[in-house]
Coordinates of C-alpha atoms in Angstrom, one line a residue:
L1 CA -122.0 74.5 -88.6
C2 CA -119.4 73.1 -91.2
D3 CA -116.4 73.1 -88.6
S4 CA -117.9 70.7 -85.9
A5 CA -118.9 68.3 -88.7
T6 CA -115.3 68.2 -89.7
A7 CA -114.0 68.2 -86.4
G8 CA -113.9 64.4 -85.5
L9 CA -113.0 63.7 -89.4
N10 CA -110.4 61.5 -88.9
S11 CA -112.8 58.6 -87.0
I12 CA -115.2 58.9 -90.4
K13 CA -112.0 58.9 -92.8
K14 CA -112.2 54.7 -93.0
V15 CA -116.1 54.5 -92.8
P16 CA -117.4 53.2 -95.8
V17 CA -120.8 55.3 -96.9
T18 CA -122.8 52.5 -97.8
D19 CA -122.8 51.5 -93.9
F20 CA -124.9 54.9 -93.8
K21 CA -127.4 53.7 -96.6
T22 CA -130.4 54.5 -95.5
L23 CA -129.7 57.7 -94.5
V24 CA -127.0 59.0 -97.2
T25 CA -128.1 59.2 -101.0
V26 CA -124.7 58.6 -103.1
P27 CA -125.4 57.5 -106.8
T28 CA -124.2 54.1 -107.6
D29 CA -122.4 55.4 -110.6
A30 CA -120.4 58.1 -107.9
R31 CA -119.6 55.5 -105.3
H32 CA -115.8 55.4 -106.8
F33 CA -115.6 58.4 -106.2
F34 CA -117.1 58.7 -102.2
P35 CA -116.0 55.7 -100.6
T36 CA -116.1 56.9 -97.0
L37 CA -118.1 59.2 -94.8
A38 CA -115.7 61.5 -94.8
D39 CA -115.7 61.8 -98.3
F40 CA -119.5 62.5 -98.2
V41 CA -119.2 64.4 -95.5
V42 CA -116.0 67.2 -96.4
S43 CA -117.6 67.4 -100.1
K44 CA -120.6 68.9 -98.6
V45 CA -118.9 70.8 -96.0
I46 CA -116.7 72.1 -99.1
G47 CA -120.3 72.9 -101.7
L48 CA -121.6 75.4 -98.3
K49 CA -117.9 77.1 -97.9
T50 CA -117.7 77.8 -101.3
S51 CA -121.1 78.9 -102.0
M52 CA -120.2 81.7 -99.1
L53 CA -117.4 83.1 -100.3
T54 CA -117.9 86.9 -100.9
G55 CA -115.5 89.2 -103.2
N56 CA -113.9 88.5 -106.3
D57 CA -111.0 86.6 -104.3
Q58 CA -108.1 86.2 -106.9
L59 CA -104.9 83.9 -106.0
P60 CA -101.8 84.5 -107.3
L61 CA -100.7 81.8 -110.4
G62 CA -98.2 80.5 -107.8
V63 CA -100.4 78.3 -105.9
L64 CA -102.1 76.7 -108.7
G65 CA -100.4 73.2 -108.3
I66 CA -101.1 69.7 -107.5
N67 CA -98.1 70.6 -104.5
A68 CA -97.6 74.1 -104.8
T69 CA -96.9 76.4 -101.4
Q70 CA -100.6 77.7 -100.5
A71 CA -99.4 78.2 -96.8
A72 CA -99.3 82.2 -97.4
L73 CA -103.3 82.3 -97.9
K74 CA -103.9 80.8 -94.5
K75 CA -103.3 84.7 -93.3
N76 CA -104.1 86.5 -96.3
R77 CA -107.0 84.1 -97.6
P78 CA -107.8 82.0 -94.6
E79 CA -111.7 80.6 -96.0
I80 CA -109.9 79.5 -99.2
Y81 CA -107.5 78.4 -97.7
A82 CA -109.8 76.6 -95.4
I83 CA -111.4 75.0 -98.5
L84 CA -108.1 73.5 -100.3
H85 CA -107.2 72.0 -96.5
L86 CA -110.2 70.0 -96.8
Y87 CA -109.4 69.4 -100.4
D88 CA -106.1 68.0 -98.8
E89 CA -107.6 65.9 -96.0
L90 CA -109.3 64.4 -98.7
I91 CA -106.8 63.5 -101.2
D92 CA -104.0 62.7 -98.2
N93 CA -107.1 60.0 -97.1
S94 CA -107.4 58.4 -100.9
R95 CA -103.7 58.2 -101.8
N96 CA -104.2 54.3 -102.0
S97 CA -107.1 54.5 -104.0
T98 CA -107.2 55.7 -108.0
A99 CA -110.6 56.4 -107.8
P100 CA -111.4 59.5 -105.2
F101 CA -107.6 60.3 -105.4
L102 CA -108.0 61.6 -108.9
Y103 CA -111.5 63.3 -108.5
W104 CA -110.7 65.0 -105.7
T105 CA -107.4 66.3 -106.9
V106 CA -109.2 67.7 -110.1
E107 CA -111.8 69.5 -108.6
K108 CA -109.4 71.4 -106.2
L109 CA -107.2 72.4 -109.5
D110 CA -110.6 73.8 -110.6
F111 CA -111.7 75.0 -107.3
I112 CA -108.0 77.0 -107.5
R113 CA -108.0 77.6 -111.2
D114 CA -111.3 79.2 -111.1
K115 CA -109.9 82.4 -108.7
V116 CA -106.2 82.7 -110.9
Y117 CA -107.1 85.7 -112.9
Y118 CA -107.5 84.4 -116.6
S119 CA -104.4 84.4 -118.2
D120 CA -102.6 81.8 -121.1
E121 CA -100.1 80.8 -118.6
R122 CA -103.0 79.7 -116.1
D123 CA -104.8 77.8 -118.7
T124 CA -101.5 76.4 -119.8
R125 CA -100.0 75.1 -116.1
Y126 CA -103.4 74.3 -115.8
N127 CA -103.5 71.9 -119.1
D128 CA -99.9 70.7 -118.1
I129 CA -100.9 69.2 -114.7
L130 CA -103.9 67.5 -115.4
I131 CA -101.9 66.2 -118.7
A132 CA -98.9 64.4 -116.4
L133 CA -101.9 63.1 -114.0
F134 CA -103.1 61.0 -117.0
N135 CA -99.7 60.1 -117.9
E136 CA -99.3 59.3 -114.3
Y137 CA -102.4 57.3 -114.5
S138 CA -103.4 55.8 -117.4
T139 CA -103.0 52.5 -116.6
S140 CA -106.5 52.9 -114.8
P141 CA -109.9 53.3 -115.9
Y142 CA -110.1 56.9 -113.8
C143 CA -107.0 58.2 -116.2
T144 CA -110.4 60.0 -118.0
L145 CA -111.1 62.4 -115.3
P146 CA -108.1 64.7 -115.6
L147 CA -108.3 63.5 -119.4
N148 CA -111.9 64.8 -119.7
A149 CA -111.1 67.8 -117.2
L150 CA -108.3 69.8 -120.2
D151 CA -109.7 72.9 -121.1
I152 CA -109.2 72.7 -124.3
N153 CA -110.2 73.6 -128.1
I154 CA -108.5 72.9 -131.4
D155 CA -105.3 74.9 -131.0
K156 CA -104.3 76.5 -134.7
D157 CA -101.0 78.1 -133.4
N158 CA -99.9 74.5 -132.2
I159 CA -101.5 71.9 -134.4
E160 CA -99.4 69.3 -133.2
E161 CA -100.0 69.8 -129.8
S162 CA -103.7 69.6 -130.3
K163 CA -102.9 66.3 -132.2
K164 CA -101.2 64.9 -129.3
I165 CA -104.2 65.2 -127.1
Y166 CA -106.3 64.2 -129.7
G167 CA -104.3 61.2 -129.6
Y168 CA -104.5 60.4 -125.9
I169 CA -108.4 61.0 -125.8
K170 CA -108.7 58.2 -128.7
S171 CA -106.5 55.9 -127.7
T172 CA -108.7 56.0 -123.7
V173 CA -111.7 55.6 -125.7
A174 CA -110.7 52.8 -127.5
K175 CA -108.9 51.3 -124.1
Y176 CA -111.3 51.9 -121.7
P177 CA -115.1 51.8 -123.4
D178 CA -116.9 51.9 -120.0
A179 CA -114.7 54.4 -118.4
P180 CA -116.5 57.2 -116.3
L181 CA -116.9 60.1 -118.4
I182 CA -116.0 58.3 -121.5
N183 CA -119.2 59.4 -123.5
C184 CA -117.8 63.0 -122.5
L185 CA -114.3 61.7 -124.5
K186 CA -116.4 60.6 -127.4
N187 CA -118.8 63.9 -127.5
T188 CA -114.9 66.2 -127.4
L189 CA -113.6 63.1 -130.5
G190 CA -116.4 64.3 -132.5
Q191 CA -116.6 67.9 -131.9
W192 CA -112.4 68.0 -132.9
A193 CA -113.3 65.7 -135.5
R194 CA -116.1 67.7 -136.9
K195 CA -115.7 69.7 -140.5
S196 CA -116.4 73.5 -140.9
I197 CA -115.1 76.4 -143.1
E198 CA -114.5 80.1 -141.9
I199 CA -114.6 82.9 -144.5
T200 CA -113.5 86.6 -143.4
H201 CA -113.6 88.9 -146.6
N202 CA -114.4 93.0 -146.6
S203 CA -117.9 94.1 -146.8
F204 CA -117.4 97.2 -149.1
L205 CA -115.8 96.8 -152.9
S206 CA -115.8 99.4 -155.8
P207 CA -116.8 98.1 -159.1
G208 CA -114.2 96.2 -161.0
G209 CA -112.1 95.0 -157.6
T210 CA -111.1 92.1 -156.4
L211 CA -112.7 90.9 -152.7
D212 CA -110.0 89.0 -151.0
V213 CA -111.4 86.3 -149.0
K214 CA -109.4 84.6 -146.3
I215 CA -110.4 80.8 -145.5
S216 CA -109.9 78.8 -142.9
A217 CA -110.6 75.0 -143.1
Q218 CA -111.0 72.4 -140.0
N219 CA -110.7 68.6 -141.1
T220 CA -112.1 69.5 -144.6
P221 CA -110.4 68.4 -147.4
A222 CA -112.3 69.8 -150.3
A223 CA -114.6 73.1 -150.2
Q224 CA -116.3 75.4 -153.0
L225 CA -116.6 78.9 -152.2
T226 CA -120.0 80.5 -154.2
L227 CA -120.4 83.9 -154.6
Y228 CA -124.6 85.1 -155.4
R229 CA -125.6 88.2 -156.5
L230 CA -128.9 89.1 -154.3
P231 CA -132.1 90.4 -156.2
D232 CA -132.2 94.4 -156.8
N233 CA -135.3 94.7 -154.6
F234 CA -133.9 93.5 -151.9
T235 CA -134.5 95.6 -149.2
D236 CA -132.9 94.1 -145.8
L237 CA -131.0 96.4 -144.1
N238 CA -129.0 93.8 -141.9
N239 CA -125.4 92.9 -142.1
Y240 CA -125.8 89.6 -142.6
V241 CA -128.5 87.9 -144.3
R242 CA -129.6 84.2 -145.5
M243 CA -129.9 83.0 -148.9
S244 CA -132.8 85.0 -150.6
A245 CA -135.2 83.8 -153.3
G246 CA -133.8 84.9 -156.8
A247 CA -130.0 85.0 -155.8
V248 CA -128.0 84.9 -159.1
K249 CA -124.5 82.5 -158.9
T250 CA -122.3 84.4 -160.4
D251 CA -119.0 83.0 -159.5
T252 CA -117.2 79.9 -157.8
K253 CA -114.0 79.1 -156.7
A254 CA -112.9 75.3 -155.4
V255 CA -110.5 74.7 -153.1
R256 CA -108.2 71.9 -151.8
F257 CA -106.5 70.8 -148.2
S258 CA -104.5 67.9 -146.9
G259 CA -104.1 66.9 -143.3
E260 CA -104.7 64.5 -140.6
V261 CA -107.8 64.4 -138.3
P262 CA -107.6 67.3 -136.4
F263 CA -106.2 69.5 -139.0
Y264 CA -106.3 73.3 -139.3
S265 CA -105.7 74.7 -142.7
F266 CA -105.9 78.6 -144.4
D267 CA -106.1 79.7 -148.2
T268 CA -107.0 82.8 -149.7
V269 CA -109.0 82.9 -152.7
G270 CA -109.7 86.6 -154.7
F271 CA -113.5 87.1 -156.5
T272 CA -113.3 90.2 -159.0
I273 CA -116.7 91.9 -159.3
D274 CA -117.8 93.9 -161.8
R275 CA -121.5 94.8 -161.5
P276 CA -122.5 96.9 -158.9
G277 CA -125.1 95.0 -156.4
R278 CA -125.3 92.8 -153.0
Y279 CA -123.5 89.7 -152.9
I280 CA -123.0 87.1 -150.3
I281 CA -120.8 83.8 -150.0
V282 CA -121.8 80.8 -149.3
P283 CA -118.8 78.1 -148.3
S284 CA -120.1 74.4 -148.8
F285 CA -118.7 71.1 -148.5
S286 CA -119.4 67.4 -148.3
G287 CA -122.2 67.1 -145.2
A288 CA -122.0 70.8 -144.7
S289 CA -126.1 72.4 -144.7
N290 CA -126.4 76.0 -145.1
S291 CA -130.3 75.9 -145.4
R292 CA -130.3 78.2 -141.9
E293 CA -127.2 79.8 -142.0
S294 CA -126.3 84.1 -142.2
Y295 CA -123.7 85.8 -144.5
P296 CA -122.3 89.1 -144.4
V297 CA -123.4 91.1 -147.4
I298 CA -121.2 92.4 -149.7
H299 CA -121.7 95.8 -150.5
V300 CA -120.0 96.6 -154.5
S301 CA -120.9 100.0 -155.4
A302 CA -118.7 103.3 -156.8
L303 CA -120.7 104.9 -153.4
S304 CA -119.4 105.5 -150.1
A305 CA -121.3 107.6 -147.6
G306 CA -119.4 109.6 -144.3
S307 CA -121.6 111.8 -142.0
F308 CA -120.3 114.8 -139.6
I309 CA -122.0 116.3 -137.1
G310 CA -121.4 119.8 -135.2
E311 CA -124.1 122.6 -135.8
K312 CA -125.3 121.4 -138.6
N313 CA -125.3 117.5 -139.1
K314 CA -123.5 117.0 -142.8
V315 CA -123.2 113.6 -145.1
V316 CA -120.5 114.0 -147.7
V317 CA -120.7 110.9 -150.7
V318 CA -117.2 110.2 -151.9
E319 CA -116.1 107.4 -154.5
P320 CA -114.6 104.8 -152.5
V321 CA -111.3 104.0 -153.8
Y322 CA -110.2 107.5 -155.0
G323 CA -111.9 109.7 -152.7
A324 CA -113.6 112.0 -155.5
P325 CA -116.5 114.0 -154.5
V326 CA -119.9 112.5 -155.8
S327 CA -122.8 115.0 -156.6
E328 CA -126.6 114.6 -157.3
A329 CA -126.1 111.6 -155.3
E330 CA -129.6 111.3 -153.2
I331 CA -129.1 110.4 -149.4
I332 CA -132.3 107.8 -148.5
G333 CA -133.1 107.6 -145.1
F334 CA -134.8 104.8 -143.4
K335 CA -136.6 105.1 -140.4
W336 CA -138.0 101.9 -138.3
K337 CA -141.7 102.0 -138.0
G338 CA -142.5 99.1 -136.2
N339 CA -141.6 95.3 -137.8
A340 CA -141.2 97.9 -140.9
H341 CA -138.8 101.0 -142.3
E342 CA -140.1 103.4 -144.3
T343 CA -137.8 105.2 -146.7
K344 CA -137.5 109.3 -147.3
S345 CA -135.0 111.0 -149.2
L346 CA -132.8 113.5 -147.8
G347 CA -131.8 115.8 -150.1
K348 CA -128.8 115.5 -153.1
T349 CA -125.4 116.6 -152.5
D350 CA -123.6 119.3 -154.0
S351 CA -120.6 119.7 -156.2
N352 CA -118.3 118.9 -153.1
G353 CA -120.4 116.4 -152.5
F354 CA -122.3 117.4 -149.6
T355 CA -125.6 117.8 -148.3
I356 CA -127.2 119.3 -145.2
L357 CA -129.7 117.1 -143.2
P358 CA -132.7 117.8 -141.2
S359 CA -131.4 118.6 -137.8
N360 CA -133.4 116.2 -135.9
F361 CA -133.0 113.5 -137.9
S362 CA -131.5 110.3 -136.9
G363 CA -131.6 106.3 -138.8
T364 CA -129.9 105.3 -141.2
I365 CA -128.5 107.0 -144.5
R366 CA -127.5 105.3 -147.9
P367 CA -126.4 107.2 -150.5
V368 CA -127.8 105.9 -154.4
K369 CA -127.0 107.2 -157.8
G370 CA -129.2 106.1 -160.6
P371 CA -129.5 102.7 -161.1
D372 CA -126.5 102.4 -158.0
R373 CA -128.4 101.7 -154.9
F374 CA -125.9 99.4 -153.1
A375 CA -124.0 101.3 -151.2
G376 CA -123.5 99.9 -147.3
T377 CA -125.6 102.1 -145.0
T378 CA -124.7 104.9 -141.9
Y379 CA -126.2 105.5 -139.0
V380 CA -126.6 109.2 -138.5
H381 CA -127.5 110.3 -134.5
E382 CA -129.8 113.2 -133.7
N383 CA -128.1 116.6 -133.7
Y384 CA -127.7 117.3 -130.1
E385 CA -125.8 120.4 -131.0
S386 CA -128.0 122.3 -132.7
G387 CA -131.2 124.5 -131.3
N388 CA -131.1 125.8 -128.3
R389 CA -131.1 122.7 -125.8
T390 CA -128.5 122.6 -123.2
Y391 CA -126.3 119.7 -122.1
S392 CA -124.7 119.4 -118.8
F393 CA -121.2 117.0 -118.1
I394 CA -119.4 116.1 -115.2
N395 CA -115.8 115.2 -115.5
L396 CA -114.4 113.1 -112.8
F397 CA -110.7 111.8 -112.2
C398 CA -109.2 109.8 -110.0
D399 CA -105.0 110.1 -108.5
L400 CA -104.2 106.5 -109.0
P401 CA -105.4 103.6 -111.0
I402 CA -105.5 101.2 -108.0
Y403 CA -105.8 101.6 -104.6
H404 CA -105.9 98.8 -101.5
P405 CA -107.9 98.8 -98.4
G406 CA -107.2 101.2 -96.4
D407 CA -106.2 103.8 -98.4
S408 CA -107.6 107.3 -99.7
V409 CA -109.0 108.1 -102.7
N410 CA -108.5 111.6 -104.1
W411 CA -111.0 112.5 -106.4
A412 CA -111.9 116.3 -108.4
C413 CA -114.1 117.1 -111.3
V414 CA -114.9 119.4 -113.7
V415 CA -118.7 120.4 -114.9
Y416 CA -119.6 122.4 -117.8
S417 CA -122.7 122.9 -120.4
T418 CA -122.5 122.8 -123.9
I419 CA -125.6 124.3 -126.0
G420 CA -124.8 124.7 -129.7
E421 CA -121.0 124.6 -130.1
K422 CA -120.9 126.9 -127.3
K423 CA -118.9 125.6 -123.9
E424 CA -119.3 126.8 -120.4
I425 CA -118.0 125.8 -117.0
L426 CA -120.9 125.5 -114.4
S427 CA -119.8 127.5 -111.2
G428 CA -122.0 126.7 -107.9
K429 CA -123.4 123.5 -108.8
A430 CA -124.2 121.4 -106.1
L431 CA -123.3 117.8 -106.6
Q432 CA -123.8 114.3 -104.5
V433 CA -120.6 112.5 -104.8
I434 CA -121.2 108.6 -103.9
F435 CA -118.0 106.2 -103.4
M436 CA -120.2 102.5 -104.3
D437 CA -118.4 99.2 -103.1
A438 CA -117.6 96.2 -106.2
N439 CA -121.0 95.5 -105.4
H440 CA -122.2 98.5 -106.3
T441 CA -123.9 99.7 -102.9
P442 CA -122.8 102.9 -101.4
V443 CA -120.0 103.3 -98.7
D444 CA -119.8 106.9 -98.2
T445 CA -121.1 110.2 -100.0
A446 CA -120.3 113.7 -100.1
T447 CA -122.1 117.0 -101.4
V448 CA -120.1 119.5 -102.7
T449 CA -120.6 122.8 -104.5
T450 CA -118.4 123.7 -108.0
D451 CA -116.2 127.0 -107.5
A452 CA -115.6 129.3 -110.0
L453 CA -113.8 127.3 -112.3
G454 CA -116.5 124.9 -112.1
R455 CA -114.3 122.5 -110.3
A456 CA -115.0 120.2 -107.2
S457 CA -112.7 117.8 -105.4
G458 CA -112.8 115.4 -102.1
T459 CA -111.0 112.2 -101.0
F460 CA -112.5 109.3 -99.7
Q461 CA -111.4 106.4 -96.9
I462 CA -111.5 102.7 -98.0
P463 CA -112.7 100.5 -95.1
E464 CA -110.0 97.9 -94.3
G465 CA -111.5 94.6 -95.2
L466 CA -113.9 96.1 -98.0
L467 CA -115.1 93.8 -100.9
T468 CA -112.2 94.1 -103.3
G469 CA -112.9 94.1 -106.8
R470 CA -114.0 97.5 -109.0
V471 CA -115.0 100.2 -107.0
T472 CA -116.8 103.2 -108.3
I473 CA -117.2 106.9 -107.4
R474 CA -120.0 108.6 -109.2
A475 CA -120.9 112.2 -109.1
R476 CA -124.6 113.5 -110.1
E477 CA -126.2 116.9 -109.9

C-alpha cells in the first residue's frame, strides 16, 4: 500500500494540497509545510513505515547529517533507507520553498538522531547542524524550526555556548513575533531565565563538626541558606522531609553571585553544628516559594551503626569520626504496620560495640544512647543464612560479551545450594535453559542435567535475521 501510494510521486509534486480540500484536511497553520499533495502523501507513508519498524535499529554516527552518505544502509537497513529516501524526495521537492525545506530537513535529522546510539558526540553534531541551518536561514521567519529543534539545556561546563544560543533565541523572538513555534521559543527563554538554587551536602555529621554545603545557582544574584533544627519528637524515617511545625532556625548564611542571564555560579559555605539533632537546610531567594519543597535530613549524632549478615545478624555501633566502639547503645527496630511504624528494642551493644539481632528480624534500625537519638537509620535484611533453610543458586556464563546473527553462543552454568554458611554443589540436577530474543520471546530451549561437579553446558545458534538487541539466556529447575 505504501509503495503504491508513492509510485507516481512525480505526478503530484506540483499539485497543491488545497485542490483536494474536500478529501484532505491540513490545518491552516501547517499548510506552509505541506504545500503539495506529494508532501501530504509522503508524510503519511513515512509515518506508517516508521511505525512498522521493529527492533533496536542503531545507526552509525556517520549517517547523521544533511548530506551524509547513507548508501550503505540500502543493504544493511533497507527499511530505514527507504524512509530516508522518502525524506530526501520531500527535501529535494521543496528546495525553493523555505518552510517545507526546513521542516522536512529537521524531521529527517530527528529521525536519524533517534536511531543513532546516544552519546555526547551525537548530540553535539545534531546541534551544530541545526545551528548552521538557523544561521543560513536567519533572514526567514521559518528559522524558528531548526532553533526550536535544538536539544539544549544550559551547559554548566560551556556557559559561553549557552549564552550564544540564548542570544539566538532572544533575537529571533524579537525579530519574528508571529513566526511558527515562536511561543515554544518564548517558553525556552523563560526556562533559561528561571532562577534556581541547588545545594548538596552530607547527610551525617558528628556534633561539633562543620558541614560543607555546595551551592549551584542559576540566574540567582543573591540567596540565603537557613539551617533549621527539627523538633526532638520528629519521627519521620524518610531521608527527605518538608518543613516541620516546631522547627527552630539556628543559623543563616547569605551568598551573592553575579552574571548576565543565563549564568551558573558555584560556591561552598560551612555550617558548624554543635548540638545533636536532625536538621534541614532551606535555600531561599527573591521570588522563590519553598512551601511544598522537601529537604534532605542531616543527622548530627555521635552514633553510627552498621550491620553484618552471617550465621547471626550483628550490629556494631561506633563513634563516626574515629570509629571508637560505643557500648550500651540501644538498638531500636522499626517495623511498618499499615501507614505507621512500630518501634521495638532489639538489645544493647557490648563493650566492643556489638549486639546480635533476632534471626527473624528485618527492618530499619537506629542506635540511641541517652539523649542522642538522632543517628541515621540502617536497613537490616532477614538472616537467610541462619536456620535450616536451603537455597539453590544457578550461576550462568557465556563465552563472549557480544554476538552477531548466525553466531554460536556457548554457555555453561554451575548449580549449588546454601544452608547456613555451608555451600554444596548440586549434581544430577535437571535444568531447563531458555534462549530469548530482545523481546523476551523464547527462541530455543535445552534440557540438561548437572554433572558430578554441579556443571552443565551447551550451545545455542543465533538465527540469521534475529531481532538485534539484548538477548537473554535463563536457566531454571
